[in-house]
Coordinates of C-alpha atoms and ligand atoms in Angstrom, one line a residue:
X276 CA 0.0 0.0 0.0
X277 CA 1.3 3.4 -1.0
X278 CA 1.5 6.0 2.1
X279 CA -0.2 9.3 1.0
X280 CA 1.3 12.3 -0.3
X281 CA 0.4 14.0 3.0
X282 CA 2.5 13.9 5.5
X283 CA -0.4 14.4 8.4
X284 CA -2.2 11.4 9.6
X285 CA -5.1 10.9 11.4
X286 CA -5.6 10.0 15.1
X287 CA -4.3 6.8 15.4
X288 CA -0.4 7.4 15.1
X289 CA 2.2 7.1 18.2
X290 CA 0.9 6.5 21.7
X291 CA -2.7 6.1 20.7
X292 CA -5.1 3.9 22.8
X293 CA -8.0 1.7 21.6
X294 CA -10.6 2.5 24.0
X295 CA -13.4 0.3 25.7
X296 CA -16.6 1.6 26.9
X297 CA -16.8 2.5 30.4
X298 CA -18.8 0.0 31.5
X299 CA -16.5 -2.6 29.9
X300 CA -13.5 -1.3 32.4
X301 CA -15.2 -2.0 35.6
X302 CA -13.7 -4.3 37.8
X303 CA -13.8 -5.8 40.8
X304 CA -14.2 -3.2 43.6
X305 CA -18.4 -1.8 43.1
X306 CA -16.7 1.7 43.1
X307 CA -13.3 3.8 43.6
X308 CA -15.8 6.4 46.2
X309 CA -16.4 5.2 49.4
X310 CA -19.8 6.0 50.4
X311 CA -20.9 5.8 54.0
X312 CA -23.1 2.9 55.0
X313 CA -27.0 3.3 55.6
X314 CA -27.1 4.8 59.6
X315 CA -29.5 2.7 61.6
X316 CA -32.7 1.7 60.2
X317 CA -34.5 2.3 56.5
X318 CA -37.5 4.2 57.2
X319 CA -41.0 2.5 56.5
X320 CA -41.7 4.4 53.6
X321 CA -38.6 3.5 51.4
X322 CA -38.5 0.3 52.1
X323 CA -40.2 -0.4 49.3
X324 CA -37.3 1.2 47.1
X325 CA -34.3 -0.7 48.7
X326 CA -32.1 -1.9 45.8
X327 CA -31.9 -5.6 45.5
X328 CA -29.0 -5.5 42.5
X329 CA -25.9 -3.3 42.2
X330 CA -26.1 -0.2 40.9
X331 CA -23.9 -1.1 38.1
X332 CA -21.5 2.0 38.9
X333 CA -18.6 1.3 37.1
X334 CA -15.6 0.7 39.5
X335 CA -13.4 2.8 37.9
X336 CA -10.6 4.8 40.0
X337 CA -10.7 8.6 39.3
X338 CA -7.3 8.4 36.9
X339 CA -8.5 5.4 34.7
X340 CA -11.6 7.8 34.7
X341 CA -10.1 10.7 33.5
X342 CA -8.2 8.9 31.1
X343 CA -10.8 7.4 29.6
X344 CA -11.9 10.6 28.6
X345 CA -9.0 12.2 27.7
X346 CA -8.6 9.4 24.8
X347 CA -11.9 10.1 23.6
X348 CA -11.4 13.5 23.3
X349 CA -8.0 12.7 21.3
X350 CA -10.2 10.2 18.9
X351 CA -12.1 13.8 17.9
X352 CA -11.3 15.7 15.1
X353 CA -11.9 19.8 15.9
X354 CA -10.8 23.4 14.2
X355 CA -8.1 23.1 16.7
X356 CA -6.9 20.1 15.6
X357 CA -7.1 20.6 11.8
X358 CA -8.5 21.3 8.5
X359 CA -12.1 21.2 8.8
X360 CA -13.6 21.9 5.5
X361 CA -17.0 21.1 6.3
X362 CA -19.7 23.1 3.5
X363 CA -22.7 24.7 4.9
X364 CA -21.4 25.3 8.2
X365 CA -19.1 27.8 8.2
X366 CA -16.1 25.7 10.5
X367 CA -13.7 28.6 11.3
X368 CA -11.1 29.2 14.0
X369 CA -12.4 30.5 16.9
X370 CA -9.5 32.9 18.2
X371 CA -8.2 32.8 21.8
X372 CA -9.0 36.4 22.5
X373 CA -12.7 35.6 21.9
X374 CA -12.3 33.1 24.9
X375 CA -10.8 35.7 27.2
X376 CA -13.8 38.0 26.6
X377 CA -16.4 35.5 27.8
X378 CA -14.0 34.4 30.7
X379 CA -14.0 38.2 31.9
X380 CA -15.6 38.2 35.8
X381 CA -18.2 40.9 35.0
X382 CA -19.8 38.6 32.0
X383 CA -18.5 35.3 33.2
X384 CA -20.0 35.4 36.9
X385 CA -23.2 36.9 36.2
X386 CA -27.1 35.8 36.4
X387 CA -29.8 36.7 34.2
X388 CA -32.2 37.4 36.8
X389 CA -30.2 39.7 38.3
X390 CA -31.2 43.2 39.2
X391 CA -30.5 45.2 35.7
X392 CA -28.6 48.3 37.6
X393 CA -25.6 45.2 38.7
X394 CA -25.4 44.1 34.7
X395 CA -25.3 47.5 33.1
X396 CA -21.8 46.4 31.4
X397 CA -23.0 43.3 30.1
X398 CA -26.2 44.8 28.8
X399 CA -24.9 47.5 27.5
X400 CA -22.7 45.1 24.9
X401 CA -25.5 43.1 24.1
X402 CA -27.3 46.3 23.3
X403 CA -24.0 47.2 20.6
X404 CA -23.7 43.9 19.5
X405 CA -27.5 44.1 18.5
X406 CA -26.6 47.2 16.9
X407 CA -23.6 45.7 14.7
X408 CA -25.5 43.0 13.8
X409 CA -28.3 45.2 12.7
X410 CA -25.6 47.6 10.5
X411 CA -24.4 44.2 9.0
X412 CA -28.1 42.6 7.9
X413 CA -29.3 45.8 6.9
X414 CA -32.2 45.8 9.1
X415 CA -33.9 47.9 11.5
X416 CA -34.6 45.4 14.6
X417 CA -33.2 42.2 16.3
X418 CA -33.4 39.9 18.8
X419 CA -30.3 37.8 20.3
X420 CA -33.0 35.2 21.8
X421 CA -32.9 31.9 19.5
X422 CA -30.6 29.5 20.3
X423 CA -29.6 28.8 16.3
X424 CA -29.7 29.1 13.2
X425 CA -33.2 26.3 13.2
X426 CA -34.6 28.3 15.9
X427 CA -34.2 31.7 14.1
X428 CA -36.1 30.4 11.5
X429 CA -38.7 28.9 14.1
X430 CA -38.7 32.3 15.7
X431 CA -38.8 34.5 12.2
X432 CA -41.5 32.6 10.8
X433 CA -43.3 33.0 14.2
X434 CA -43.4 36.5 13.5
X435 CA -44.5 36.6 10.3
X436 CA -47.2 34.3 11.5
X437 CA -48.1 36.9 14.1
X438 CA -47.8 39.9 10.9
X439 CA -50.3 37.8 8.8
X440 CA -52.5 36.8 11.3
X441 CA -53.0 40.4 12.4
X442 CA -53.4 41.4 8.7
X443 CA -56.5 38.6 9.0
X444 CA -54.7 36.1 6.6
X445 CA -54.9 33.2 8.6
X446 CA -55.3 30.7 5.8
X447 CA -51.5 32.0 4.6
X448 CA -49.9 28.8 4.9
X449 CA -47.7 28.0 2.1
X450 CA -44.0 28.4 2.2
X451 CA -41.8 28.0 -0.7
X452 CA -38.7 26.4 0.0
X453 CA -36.2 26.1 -3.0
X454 CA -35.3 22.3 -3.3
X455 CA -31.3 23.0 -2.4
X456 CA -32.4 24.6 0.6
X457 CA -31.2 22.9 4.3
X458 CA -33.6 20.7 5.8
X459 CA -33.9 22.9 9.1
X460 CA -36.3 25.2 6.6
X461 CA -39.2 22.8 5.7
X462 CA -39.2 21.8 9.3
X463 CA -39.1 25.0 10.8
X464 CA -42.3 25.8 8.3
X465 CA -44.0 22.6 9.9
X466 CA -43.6 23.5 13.4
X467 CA -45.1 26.5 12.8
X468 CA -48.3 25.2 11.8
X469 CA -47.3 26.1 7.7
X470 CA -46.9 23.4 4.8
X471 CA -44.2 23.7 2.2
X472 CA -43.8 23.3 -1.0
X473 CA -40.5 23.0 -3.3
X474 CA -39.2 24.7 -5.7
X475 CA -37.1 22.9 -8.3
X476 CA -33.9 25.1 -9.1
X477 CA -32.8 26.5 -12.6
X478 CA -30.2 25.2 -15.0
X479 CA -27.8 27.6 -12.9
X480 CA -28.5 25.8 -9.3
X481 CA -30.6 29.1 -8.8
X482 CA -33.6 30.2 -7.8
X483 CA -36.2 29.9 -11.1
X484 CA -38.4 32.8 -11.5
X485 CA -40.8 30.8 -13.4
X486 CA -41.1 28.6 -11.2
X487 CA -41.4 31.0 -8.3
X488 CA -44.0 32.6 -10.5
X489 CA -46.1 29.3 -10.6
X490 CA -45.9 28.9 -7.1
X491 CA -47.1 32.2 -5.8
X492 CA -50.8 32.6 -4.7
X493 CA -53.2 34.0 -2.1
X494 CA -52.2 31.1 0.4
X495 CA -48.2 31.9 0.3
X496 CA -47.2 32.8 3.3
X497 CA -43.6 33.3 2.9
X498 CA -40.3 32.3 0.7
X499 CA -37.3 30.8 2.6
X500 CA -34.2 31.8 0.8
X501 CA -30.4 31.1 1.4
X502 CA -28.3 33.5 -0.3
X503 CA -25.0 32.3 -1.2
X504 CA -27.3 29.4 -1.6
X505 CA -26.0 25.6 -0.6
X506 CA -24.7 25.3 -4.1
X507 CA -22.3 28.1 -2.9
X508 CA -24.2 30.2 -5.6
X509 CA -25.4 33.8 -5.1
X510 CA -29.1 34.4 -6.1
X511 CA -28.5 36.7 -8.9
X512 CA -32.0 37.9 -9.0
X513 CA -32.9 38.9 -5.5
X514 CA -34.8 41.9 -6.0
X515 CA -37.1 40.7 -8.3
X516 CA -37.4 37.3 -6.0
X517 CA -38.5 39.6 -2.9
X518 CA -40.6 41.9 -5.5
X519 CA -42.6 39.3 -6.7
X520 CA -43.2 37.5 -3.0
X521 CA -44.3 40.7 -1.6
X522 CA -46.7 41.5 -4.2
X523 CA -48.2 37.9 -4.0
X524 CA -48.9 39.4 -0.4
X525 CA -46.3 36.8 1.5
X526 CA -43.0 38.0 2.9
X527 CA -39.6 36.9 2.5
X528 CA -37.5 34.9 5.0
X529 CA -33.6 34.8 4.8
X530 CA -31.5 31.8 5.8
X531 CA -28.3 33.8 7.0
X532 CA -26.5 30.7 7.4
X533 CA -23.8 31.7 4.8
X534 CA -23.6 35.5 5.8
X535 CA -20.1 34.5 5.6
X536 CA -20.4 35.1 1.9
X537 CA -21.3 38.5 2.6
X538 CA -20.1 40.0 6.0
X539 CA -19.1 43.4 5.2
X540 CA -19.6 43.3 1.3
X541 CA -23.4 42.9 1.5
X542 CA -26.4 43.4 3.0
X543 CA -29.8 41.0 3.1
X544 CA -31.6 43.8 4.2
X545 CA -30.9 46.1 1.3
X546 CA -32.1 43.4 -1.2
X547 CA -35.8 43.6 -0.3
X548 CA -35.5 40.4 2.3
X549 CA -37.9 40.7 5.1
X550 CA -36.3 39.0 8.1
X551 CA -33.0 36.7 8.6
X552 CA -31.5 35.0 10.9
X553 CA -27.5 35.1 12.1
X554 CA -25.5 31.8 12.6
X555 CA -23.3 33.9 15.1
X556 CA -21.7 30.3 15.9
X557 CA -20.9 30.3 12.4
X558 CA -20.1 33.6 10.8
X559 CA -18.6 34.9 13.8
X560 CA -16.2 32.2 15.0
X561 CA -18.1 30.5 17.9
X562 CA -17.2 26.8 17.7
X563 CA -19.7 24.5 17.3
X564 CA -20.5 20.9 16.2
X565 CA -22.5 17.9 17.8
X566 CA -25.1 20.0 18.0
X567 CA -24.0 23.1 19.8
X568 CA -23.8 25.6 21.7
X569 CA -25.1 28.4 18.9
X570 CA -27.0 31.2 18.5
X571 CA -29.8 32.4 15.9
X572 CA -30.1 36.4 16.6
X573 CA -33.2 37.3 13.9
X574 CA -33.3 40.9 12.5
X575 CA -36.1 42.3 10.9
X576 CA -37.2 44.8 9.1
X577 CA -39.7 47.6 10.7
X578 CA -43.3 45.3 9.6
X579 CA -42.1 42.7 11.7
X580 CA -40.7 44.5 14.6
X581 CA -43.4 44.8 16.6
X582 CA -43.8 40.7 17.1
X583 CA -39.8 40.3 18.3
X584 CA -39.6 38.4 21.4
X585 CA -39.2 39.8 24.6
X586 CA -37.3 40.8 26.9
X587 CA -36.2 42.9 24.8
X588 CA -32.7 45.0 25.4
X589 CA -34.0 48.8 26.4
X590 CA -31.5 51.9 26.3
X591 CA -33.0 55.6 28.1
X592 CA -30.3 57.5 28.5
X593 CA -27.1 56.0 29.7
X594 CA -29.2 53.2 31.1
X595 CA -29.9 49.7 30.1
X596 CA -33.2 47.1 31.0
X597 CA -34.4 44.1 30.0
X598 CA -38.1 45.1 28.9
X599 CA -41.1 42.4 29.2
X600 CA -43.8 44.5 28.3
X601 CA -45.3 44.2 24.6
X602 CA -48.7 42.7 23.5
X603 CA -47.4 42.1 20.4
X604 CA -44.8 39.8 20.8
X605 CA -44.4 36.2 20.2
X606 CA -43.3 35.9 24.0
X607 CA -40.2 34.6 24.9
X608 CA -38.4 31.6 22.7
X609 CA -35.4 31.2 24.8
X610 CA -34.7 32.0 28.4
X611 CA -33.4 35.8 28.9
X612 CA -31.5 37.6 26.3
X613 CA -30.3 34.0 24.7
X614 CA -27.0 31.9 24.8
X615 CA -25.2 34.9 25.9
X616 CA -21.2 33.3 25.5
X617 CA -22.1 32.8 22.2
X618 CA -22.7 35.5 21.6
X619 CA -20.4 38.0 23.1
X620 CA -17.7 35.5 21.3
X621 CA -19.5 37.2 18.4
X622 CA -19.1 40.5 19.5
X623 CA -15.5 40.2 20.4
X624 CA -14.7 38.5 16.7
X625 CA -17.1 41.7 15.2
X626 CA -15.0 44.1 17.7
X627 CA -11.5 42.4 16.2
X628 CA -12.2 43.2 12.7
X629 CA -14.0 46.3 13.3
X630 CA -16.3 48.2 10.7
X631 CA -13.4 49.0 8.3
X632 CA -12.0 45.1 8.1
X633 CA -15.1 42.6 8.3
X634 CA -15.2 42.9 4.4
X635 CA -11.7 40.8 5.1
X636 CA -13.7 38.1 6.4
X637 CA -16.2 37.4 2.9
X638 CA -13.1 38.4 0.7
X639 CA -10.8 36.2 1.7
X640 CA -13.6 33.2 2.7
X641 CA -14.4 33.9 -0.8
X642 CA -11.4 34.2 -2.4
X643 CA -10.2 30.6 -0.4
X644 CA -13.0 28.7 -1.9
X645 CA -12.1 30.1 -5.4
X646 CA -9.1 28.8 -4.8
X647 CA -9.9 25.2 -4.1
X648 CA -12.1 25.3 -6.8
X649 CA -9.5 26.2 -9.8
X650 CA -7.1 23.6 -8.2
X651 CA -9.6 20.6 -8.1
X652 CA -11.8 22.0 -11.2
X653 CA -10.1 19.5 -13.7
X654 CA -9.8 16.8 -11.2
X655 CA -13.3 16.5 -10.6
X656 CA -17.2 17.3 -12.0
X657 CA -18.1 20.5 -11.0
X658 CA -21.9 21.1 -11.0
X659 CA -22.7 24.9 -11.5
X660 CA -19.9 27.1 -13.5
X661 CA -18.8 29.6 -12.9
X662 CA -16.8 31.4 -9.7
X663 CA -18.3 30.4 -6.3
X664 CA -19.3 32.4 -3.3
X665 CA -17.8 31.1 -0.1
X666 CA -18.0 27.1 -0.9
X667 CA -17.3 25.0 -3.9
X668 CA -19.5 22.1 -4.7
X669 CA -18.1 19.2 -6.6
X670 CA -19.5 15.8 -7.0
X671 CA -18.1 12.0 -8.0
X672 CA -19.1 11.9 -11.6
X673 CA -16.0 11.2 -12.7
X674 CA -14.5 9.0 -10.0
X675 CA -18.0 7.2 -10.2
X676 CA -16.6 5.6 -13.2
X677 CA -14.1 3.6 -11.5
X678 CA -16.4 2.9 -9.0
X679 CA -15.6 5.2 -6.5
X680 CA -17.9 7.7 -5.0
X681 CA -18.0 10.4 -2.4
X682 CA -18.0 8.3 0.7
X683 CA -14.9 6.7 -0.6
X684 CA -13.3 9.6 -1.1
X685 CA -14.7 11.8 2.3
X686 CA -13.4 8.6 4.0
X687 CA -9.6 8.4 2.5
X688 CA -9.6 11.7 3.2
X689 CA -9.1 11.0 6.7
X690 CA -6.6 8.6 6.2
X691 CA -4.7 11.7 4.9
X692 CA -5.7 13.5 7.9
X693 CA -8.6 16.2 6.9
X694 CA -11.9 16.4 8.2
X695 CA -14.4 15.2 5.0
X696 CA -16.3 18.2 3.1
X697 CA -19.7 17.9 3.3
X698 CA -21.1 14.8 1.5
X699 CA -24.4 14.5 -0.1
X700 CA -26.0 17.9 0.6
X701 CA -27.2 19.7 -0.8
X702 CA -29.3 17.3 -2.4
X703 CA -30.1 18.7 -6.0
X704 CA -26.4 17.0 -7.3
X705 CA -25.8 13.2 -7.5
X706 CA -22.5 12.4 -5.0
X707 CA -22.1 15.9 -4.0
X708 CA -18.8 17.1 -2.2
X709 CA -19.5 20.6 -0.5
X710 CA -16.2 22.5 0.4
X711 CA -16.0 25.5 2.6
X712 CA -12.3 26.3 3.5
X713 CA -13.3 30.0 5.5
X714 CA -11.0 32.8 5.0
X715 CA -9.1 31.5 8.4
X716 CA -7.3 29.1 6.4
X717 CA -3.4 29.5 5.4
X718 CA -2.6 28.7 1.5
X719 CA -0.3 26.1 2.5
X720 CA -3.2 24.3 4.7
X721 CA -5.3 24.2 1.0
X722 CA -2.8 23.6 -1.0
X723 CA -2.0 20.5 1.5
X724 CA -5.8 19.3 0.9
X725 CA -5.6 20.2 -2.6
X726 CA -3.0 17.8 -2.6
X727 CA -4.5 15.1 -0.8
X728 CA -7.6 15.6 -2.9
X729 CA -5.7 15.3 -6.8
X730 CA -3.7 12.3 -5.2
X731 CA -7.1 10.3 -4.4
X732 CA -8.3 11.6 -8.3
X733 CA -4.9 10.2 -9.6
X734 CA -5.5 7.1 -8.4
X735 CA -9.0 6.4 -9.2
X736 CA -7.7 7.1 -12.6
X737 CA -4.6 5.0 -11.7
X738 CA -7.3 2.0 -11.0
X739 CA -5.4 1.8 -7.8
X740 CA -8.9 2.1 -5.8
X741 CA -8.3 -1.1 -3.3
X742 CA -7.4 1.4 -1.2
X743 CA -10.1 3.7 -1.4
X744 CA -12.6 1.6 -1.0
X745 CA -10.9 0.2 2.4
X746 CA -10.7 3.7 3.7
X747 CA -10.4 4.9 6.3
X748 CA -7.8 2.2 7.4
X749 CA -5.7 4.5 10.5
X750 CA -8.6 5.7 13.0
X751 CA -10.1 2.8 15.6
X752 CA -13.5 3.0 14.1
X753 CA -13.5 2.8 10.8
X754 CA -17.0 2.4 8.8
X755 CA -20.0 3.0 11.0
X756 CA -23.5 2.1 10.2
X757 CA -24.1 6.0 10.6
X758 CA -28.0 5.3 9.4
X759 CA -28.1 2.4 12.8
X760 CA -26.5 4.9 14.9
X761 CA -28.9 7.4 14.3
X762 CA -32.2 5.7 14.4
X763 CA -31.2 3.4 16.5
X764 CA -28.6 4.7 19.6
X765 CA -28.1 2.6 22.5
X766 CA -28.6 4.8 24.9
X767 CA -28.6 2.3 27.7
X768 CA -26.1 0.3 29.3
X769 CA -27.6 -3.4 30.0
X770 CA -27.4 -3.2 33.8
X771 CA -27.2 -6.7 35.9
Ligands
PLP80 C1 -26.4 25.5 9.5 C2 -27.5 25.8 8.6 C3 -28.8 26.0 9.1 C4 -29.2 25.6 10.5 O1 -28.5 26.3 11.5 P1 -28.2 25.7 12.9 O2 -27.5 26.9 13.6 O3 -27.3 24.5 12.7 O4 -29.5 25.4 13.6 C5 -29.8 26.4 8.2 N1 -29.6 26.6 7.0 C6 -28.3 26.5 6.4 C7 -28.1 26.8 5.0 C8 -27.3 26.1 7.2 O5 -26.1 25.9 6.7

């Protein structure tokens, strides 16, 4: 077997431990803590719940514990660790002065139910941060509340809900979602009560106005659109999208996941879009992954303001409050102001740049993914023409014909130590390979993926593909059944 061109390797070189589950360690002793024997007799009234067989605490002593964890945690893959070129998601280093910021006493050791006159300071930069993110959108109001990017949407289509409702359109229900659009959309749409249907894209991987056209009626209620959409395309024809929606009588609801695209350059707000949520954890350097923590601030535009949730961040004067009192609102989606070290991560990554510099951020995200793009263009099928915004989409057409696809190659890629792109979204391409590098990426870390990638093409077209096909061969676990683990998790340790 050849060794790769790379000279990183995955997790599994040197002193590397194959780990058993906890359970699976515990040995004779019941526990390494000594509890205190039951004092005198079991009252009458738990008698009834006196164990009859061990607890089935592992007897673990607190080292082996803390080991065990420790060589979990070095089986992960993270930003820190590496290239993480996952599409859609915006992975970017999250900078160590960010972590300072939240660390700080005066936002680190606070409540939110504390008085308002003792939180002044920490008020007072949620109130700017509202601000910047308002200058960036383009819109006139915000709240920090929702916990993500799926519960901005939740929240934003809330409030246009609550704007149609009080317009007496209750049978609004319809919301077109474009068929490369991220399945948080329809689903959001559902929970709110709505139905949606999809909108098969153009030629282009755009939005098609004819088929907008076709679709727009006295039952829309609103439009979700993604612009850079998840074919890393920018929807050319925005104004005339949110121009047609609004005289169809529905409004139109921006996916702000890949703001990225755009920070500084850009803004939703000035296209015509009605509302949009902010992936703070994404566009603003917060790391995420497993499913948190995030944050989905939503701005909107002067029409929906009135239905934000509260509290709401107040200023009179010099003076900050948290503000309950609207009978317009949605009411609350999250508790207080929302996952606040989220977001003042946010802040601090907005405050690094500052307003002359965050056009750095979409440039150079741009300018890396343009970059991948022209070096693997020729090695393999690229969908849509054409430069990209801030990720590339490719897919396995032409390794397909040496019967390799995109799982094969996401997976040698870890053999060759990168994180996979994102593989089989969006779904409007057969075998697709999304690629967001972010503009925190060196050229030497791309050109070292770049290289991985054209060595795995070289040898599909070598007919070399044993190898491929066995991938990933280094880390302990090799190929899950991801599809079992989903659906069906074992949750539950059998217990004697
Ligand atoms: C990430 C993403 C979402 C969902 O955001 P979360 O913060 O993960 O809930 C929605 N749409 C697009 C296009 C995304 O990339």
């Amino acid at each position: 077997m050849n060794e790769p061109v790379s000279s990183t390797y995955s997790a599994t070189a040197g002193i590397q431990h194959e780990e058993a589950l906890l359970f699976e360690y515990t040995h004779e002793a019941p526990s390494s803590i000594n509890l205190p024997g039951v004092d005198g007799d079991i009252p009458a009234e738990l008698s009834a719940f006196t164990r009859q067989n061990p607890a089935g605490i592992p007897g673990l002593s607190e080292p082996e514990t803390v080991r065990h964890f420790v060589r979990l945690s070095q089986w992960n893959h993270g930003i820190e660790t590496g290239f993480y070129p996952l599409g859609s998601c915006t992975m970017k280093y999250n900078p160590r002065v960010n972590e300072q910021v939240v660390r700080l006493p005066g936002l680190a050791h606070i409540h939110p139910d504390q008085p308002d006159d003792t939180v002044q300071g920490a008020l007072e930069l949620l109130y700017e941060l509202q601000q910047w993110l308002t200058e960036i959108s383009g819109f006139s109001h915000i709240t920090l509340q929702p916990a993500a990017g799926a519960h901005g949407e939740l929240t934003g289509l809330m409030m246009i809900r609550a704007a149609l409702d009080a317009r007496g359109q209750q049978h609004r229900k319809k919301v077109l979602v474009p068929d490369s659009a991220h399945g948080t959309n329809p689903a959001s749409a559902a929970l709110c009560g709505m139905y949606t249907v999809e909108l098969k894209s153009g030629a282009d991987g755009r939005i098609d106005l004819d088929e907008l056209k076709a679709h727009l009626d006295n039952d829309t209620a609103a439009l979700m659109m993604t612009n850079p959409n998840t074919v890393g395309a920018f929807e050319s024809n925005v104004k005339e999208i949110c121009q047609l929606v609004h005289e169809a009588g529905g409004f139109v609801y921006g996916d702000g996941a890949n703001l990225n695209a755009l920070v500084g350059v850009a803004r939703p707000g000035d296209m015509g879009i009605d509302c949009l949520h902010i992936n703070v954890h994404k566009t603003f350097s917060t790391p995420h992954g497993g499913g948190g923590p995030g944050g989905g601030p939503v701005a909107v535009n002067t029409t929906l303001a009135p239905y934000l949730p509260v509290p709401r961040i107040e200023k009179q004067g010099d003076t900050f409050s948290l503000s309950h009192s609207s009978e317009t609102s949605i009411g609350s989606v999250l508790g207080s102001i929302g996952q606040t070290g989220v977001l003042l991560r946010a802040a601090a990554y907005i405050a690094a740049f500052g307003s002359n510099h965050l056009h750095k951020i979409a440039e150079d995200a741009v300018l890396n993914a343009n970059y991948v793009l022209n070096r693997l263009k020729d090695a393999y099928h690229v969908p849509f023409g054409g430069l990209c915004k801030h990720e590339c989409l490719l897919t396995d057409d032409i390794q397909e014909k040496h019967g390799v696809k995109t799982l094969d190659i996401a997976k040698q890629l870890i053999d060759l130590g990168f994180h996979p792109m994102t593989i089989y979204f969006p779904l409007i391409v057969h075998g697709a390979m999304l690629i967001e590098p972010t503009e925190t990426e060196s050229r030497q870390t791309l050109d070292a993926f770049c290289d991985a990638m054209l060595e795995i093409a070289a040898r599909c077209e070598a007919g070399d593909t044993d190898m491929l096909h066995a991938a990933p061969v280094k880390p302990f676990r090799r190929r899950l059944d991801e599809t079992q683990a989903a659906r069906k998790p074992i949750l539950v340790w059998p217990s004697t």
